[in-house]
Amino acid sequence: MDRGRVYQDLDLPLTIGREEGNEIQLNDERISRFHVKLQQDHEQIVLTDLESTNGTKVNGEEVQIRILRFGDLVSVGRSVLLFGSREQIASRLHSIRTGDSVDGDGDNTDESLSSKPDLGFELNYEDSREIQAALHILDPPEIPHRLSPGQAAQLAEVLEFVHSRLRSLMNSATKLDADTMALNYRKWQSLIDLQSRIAEYIRSIGEPEE
């Protein structure tokens, strides 16, 4: 019933859910009554899962809190929402490919961008997942701004821990042939432990202690 619907010119903050009272109401029994919230923090749009029953995914990853960027796919229940208009997504792709700013009055229309050969793959596909895949690979997240000195030190400590563990694992890999690298079982267990610790960091950020 909601397939193909476009939501635009909405004021923030807003909520998405199954019941009346949400600015975006979706007819999906797997979505919670009030499933997610979108709010603006400075120039960024922040998505927060409202302790929904079936969770929220952005670009296929389970999240509790996430900064949204044009082209992100938000999965709630059986519904998938594409964040941003086609023009906004095309402009972001143009910025990623060229490093140019897409703000202002420049010619950044969908028609002008789709004529560029380096955008042909992304913009000639109608499947939004193809567009999202290109964006997700080409545009890694930035380090957060406006951190206090203590927060910056904590973030640096976490990143240094992850970096040092990954460096140790990479250095321990053995080359088997031209296309294959191998880790011994103990190092593989260490890699799994690192992945688990990163998941815990993400969860603790999304679900802070009261």
Tab-separated table of C-alpha atoms in Angstrom:
chain	number	residue	atom	x	y	z
A	1	MET	CA	0.000	0.000	0.000
A	2	ASP	CA	2.863	2.395	0.815
A	3	ARG	CA	5.084	1.275	-2.085
A	4	GLY	CA	6.322	4.217	-4.159
A	5	ARG	CA	5.048	6.861	-1.762
A	6	VAL	CA	7.158	10.017	-1.467
A	7	TYR	CA	7.395	12.037	1.754
A	8	GLN	CA	8.756	15.556	1.408
A	9	ASP	CA	8.728	18.991	3.051
A	10	LEU	CA	8.411	17.422	6.509
A	11	ASP	CA	9.387	19.327	9.630
A	12	LEU	CA	11.810	17.802	12.118
A	13	PRO	CA	11.724	16.196	14.587
A	14	LEU	CA	9.378	13.500	13.297
A	15	THR	CA	8.575	9.873	14.041
A	16	ILE	CA	7.890	6.895	11.810
A	17	GLY	CA	5.577	4.134	12.960
A	18	ARG	CA	2.436	2.099	12.521
A	19	GLU	CA	-0.090	4.239	14.427
A	20	GLU	CA	-1.655	7.634	13.984
A	21	GLY	CA	0.387	10.396	15.571
A	22	ASN	CA	3.470	9.608	13.488
A	23	GLU	CA	4.384	12.120	10.822
A	24	ILE	CA	5.105	9.104	8.600
A	25	GLN	CA	2.586	6.330	9.220
A	26	LEU	CA	3.304	3.005	7.483
A	27	ASN	CA	0.848	0.160	7.003
A	28	ASP	CA	3.172	-2.632	8.125
A	29	GLU	CA	2.344	-4.978	11.008
A	30	ARG	CA	6.042	-5.628	11.679
A	31	ILE	CA	6.656	-1.960	12.449
A	32	SER	CA	6.253	-0.788	16.043
A	33	ARG	CA	3.655	1.796	17.032
A	34	PHE	CA	6.408	4.423	17.218
A	35	HIS	CA	9.416	2.852	15.532
A	36	VAL	CA	12.078	5.495	14.815
A	37	LYS	CA	12.649	9.203	15.314
A	38	LEU	CA	14.416	11.652	13.009
A	39	GLN	CA	15.801	14.886	14.384
A	40	GLN	CA	18.232	17.547	13.291
A	41	ASP	CA	21.483	18.214	15.136
A	42	HIS	CA	23.229	21.212	13.594
A	43	GLU	CA	23.410	20.285	9.882
A	44	GLN	CA	22.973	16.535	10.378
A	45	ILE	CA	19.875	14.322	10.394
A	46	VAL	CA	20.010	11.770	13.217
A	47	LEU	CA	17.927	8.584	13.221
A	48	THR	CA	17.174	6.931	16.568
A	49	ASP	CA	15.451	3.567	17.003
A	50	LEU	CA	12.710	3.940	19.629
A	51	GLU	CA	13.283	0.509	21.184
A	52	SER	CA	11.267	-1.077	18.400
A	53	THR	CA	10.332	-4.755	18.548
A	54	ASN	CA	11.949	-5.788	15.257
A	55	GLY	CA	14.738	-3.222	15.128
A	56	THR	CA	15.940	-0.799	12.464
A	57	LYS	CA	18.569	-1.284	9.774
A	58	VAL	CA	20.454	1.328	7.764
A	59	ASN	CA	22.184	-0.040	4.669
A	60	GLY	CA	21.619	-3.554	5.980
A	61	GLU	CA	23.229	-2.967	9.390
A	62	GLU	CA	21.252	-3.062	12.642
A	63	VAL	CA	21.416	0.361	14.318
A	64	GLN	CA	20.185	2.149	17.402
A	65	ILE	CA	21.367	5.599	16.352
A	66	ARG	CA	22.775	6.784	13.033
A	67	ILE	CA	23.512	9.946	11.041
A	68	LEU	CA	21.609	9.722	7.759
A	69	ARG	CA	23.118	10.707	4.431
A	70	PHE	CA	21.431	10.984	1.053
A	71	GLY	CA	21.133	7.511	-0.464
A	72	ASP	CA	20.865	5.606	2.820
A	73	LEU	CA	18.350	2.751	2.904
A	74	VAL	CA	16.347	2.588	6.144
A	75	SER	CA	14.683	-0.796	6.789
A	76	VAL	CA	11.831	-0.946	9.305
A	77	GLY	CA	9.678	-4.068	9.417
A	78	ARG	CA	9.045	-5.112	5.825
A	79	SER	CA	9.359	-1.530	4.592
A	80	VAL	CA	12.434	0.108	3.034
A	81	LEU	CA	12.768	3.906	2.920
A	82	LEU	CA	15.276	5.659	0.658
A	83	PHE	CA	16.556	8.869	2.274
A	84	GLY	CA	16.855	11.788	-0.129
A	85	SER	CA	15.480	12.751	-3.518
A	86	ARG	CA	17.014	11.464	-6.742
A	87	GLU	CA	18.586	14.894	-7.268
A	88	GLN	CA	20.102	14.919	-3.758
A	89	ILE	CA	21.509	11.413	-4.224
A	90	ALA	CA	22.912	12.319	-7.641
A	91	SER	CA	24.523	15.442	-6.168
A	92	ARG	CA	26.145	13.398	-3.427
A	93	LEU	CA	27.482	10.941	-5.993
A	94	HIS	CA	28.851	13.857	-8.014
A	95	SER	CA	30.570	15.251	-4.926
A	96	ILE	CA	32.100	11.855	-4.085
A	97	ARG	CA	33.355	11.270	-7.609
A	98	THR	CA	34.804	14.719	-8.249
A	99	GLY	CA	35.442	16.172	-4.807
A	100	ASP	CA	33.450	19.243	-5.845
A	101	SER	CA	30.927	21.024	-3.650
A	102	VAL	CA	27.315	20.499	-4.666
A	103	ASP	CA	25.931	23.478	-2.777
A	104	GLY	CA	24.848	26.740	-4.287
A	105	ASP	CA	23.405	27.486	-7.713
A	106	GLY	CA	25.618	25.241	-9.828
A	107	ASP	CA	24.219	22.936	-12.483
A	108	ASN	CA	23.724	19.815	-10.379
A	109	THR	CA	20.462	18.606	-11.884
A	110	ASP	CA	19.802	14.914	-12.314
A	111	GLU	CA	19.992	15.318	-16.103
A	112	SER	CA	23.398	17.042	-16.081
A	113	LEU	CA	24.925	14.550	-13.638
A	114	SER	CA	23.620	11.459	-15.400
A	115	SER	CA	25.494	12.500	-18.549
A	116	LYS	CA	28.844	12.155	-16.779
A	117	PRO	CA	30.479	8.788	-17.649
A	118	ASP	CA	31.718	8.169	-14.114
A	119	LEU	CA	28.125	8.341	-12.782
A	120	GLY	CA	26.598	6.175	-15.496
A	121	PHE	CA	26.578	2.929	-13.515
A	122	GLU	CA	24.910	4.367	-10.431
A	123	LEU	CA	22.333	6.613	-12.104
A	124	ASN	CA	21.279	4.260	-14.906
A	125	TYR	CA	20.074	1.654	-12.421
A	126	GLU	CA	16.512	1.994	-11.156
A	127	ASP	CA	17.144	-0.296	-8.181
A	128	SER	CA	17.872	2.010	-5.252
A	129	ARG	CA	20.033	-0.715	-3.696
A	130	GLU	CA	22.512	-0.324	-6.564
A	131	ILE	CA	22.760	3.412	-5.871
A	132	GLN	CA	23.137	2.835	-2.137
A	133	ALA	CA	25.865	0.226	-2.639
A	134	ALA	CA	27.944	2.689	-4.622
A	135	LEU	CA	27.457	5.430	-2.027
A	136	HIS	CA	28.263	3.156	0.895
A	137	ILE	CA	31.549	1.997	-0.637
A	138	LEU	CA	32.728	5.357	-1.954
A	139	ASP	CA	31.867	7.633	0.958
A	140	PRO	CA	33.090	6.380	4.368
A	141	PRO	CA	31.842	8.257	7.464
A	142	GLU	CA	33.731	11.213	8.875
A	143	ILE	CA	35.113	11.637	12.383
A	144	PRO	CA	32.522	13.536	14.488
A	145	HIS	CA	32.984	17.259	15.019
A	146	ARG	CA	32.457	19.375	18.149
A	147	LEU	CA	33.946	16.776	20.507
A	148	SER	CA	35.157	17.906	23.893
A	149	PRO	CA	38.857	17.226	24.607
A	150	GLY	CA	37.885	14.274	26.793
A	151	GLN	CA	35.578	12.799	24.152
A	152	ALA	CA	38.226	13.286	21.453
A	153	ALA	CA	40.763	11.464	23.638
A	154	GLN	CA	38.341	8.590	24.255
A	155	LEU	CA	37.549	8.251	20.548
A	156	ALA	CA	41.250	8.323	19.672
A	157	GLU	CA	41.895	5.599	22.254
A	158	VAL	CA	39.169	3.357	20.790
A	159	LEU	CA	40.416	3.859	17.219
A	160	GLU	CA	44.027	3.230	18.233
A	161	PHE	CA	42.980	0.000	19.959
A	162	VAL	CA	41.140	-1.219	16.853
A	163	HIS	CA	43.983	-0.091	14.574
A	164	SER	CA	46.670	-1.849	16.601
A	165	ARG	CA	44.683	-5.095	16.736
A	166	LEU	CA	44.042	-5.032	12.988
A	167	ARG	CA	47.708	-4.249	12.284
A	168	SER	CA	48.786	-7.215	14.384
A	169	LEU	CA	46.368	-9.522	12.581
A	170	MET	CA	47.426	-8.260	9.141
A	171	ASN	CA	51.108	-8.776	9.985
A	172	SER	CA	50.436	-12.336	11.126
A	173	ALA	CA	48.727	-13.382	7.885
A	174	THR	CA	50.527	-15.899	5.691
A	175	LYS	CA	50.503	-15.733	1.900
A	176	LEU	CA	49.509	-19.090	0.438
A	177	ASP	CA	49.475	-18.109	-3.229
A	178	ALA	CA	48.980	-15.064	-5.445
A	179	ASP	CA	45.299	-14.721	-4.468
A	180	THR	CA	45.079	-16.177	-0.948
A	181	MET	CA	46.115	-15.018	2.514
A	182	ALA	CA	45.562	-17.136	5.651
A	183	LEU	CA	45.268	-16.604	9.413
A	184	ASN	CA	45.923	-19.349	11.927
A	185	TYR	CA	43.019	-20.382	14.133
A	186	ARG	CA	44.173	-18.411	17.186
A	187	LYS	CA	44.432	-15.211	15.153
A	188	TRP	CA	41.018	-15.925	13.593
A	189	GLN	CA	39.558	-16.127	17.096
A	190	SER	CA	41.238	-12.796	17.880
A	191	LEU	CA	39.579	-11.270	14.804
A	192	ILE	CA	36.170	-12.542	15.946
A	193	ASP	CA	36.816	-11.065	19.408
A	194	LEU	CA	37.658	-7.702	17.828
A	195	GLN	CA	34.448	-7.754	15.795
A	196	SER	CA	32.503	-8.524	18.981
A	197	ARG	CA	34.127	-5.622	20.836
A	198	ILE	CA	33.293	-3.206	18.009
A	199	ALA	CA	29.673	-4.419	18.091
A	200	GLU	CA	29.611	-3.724	21.843
A	201	TYR	CA	30.941	-0.196	21.272
A	202	ILE	CA	28.208	0.452	18.693
A	203	ARG	CA	25.522	-0.938	20.993
A	204	SER	CA	26.689	1.101	23.987
A	205	ILE	CA	26.615	4.295	21.922
A	206	GLY	CA	23.096	3.550	20.689
A	207	GLU	CA	21.837	2.511	24.122
A	208	PRO	CA	23.586	4.772	26.653
A	209	GLU	CA	23.119	4.145	30.347
A	210	GLU	CA	20.409	6.222	32.009
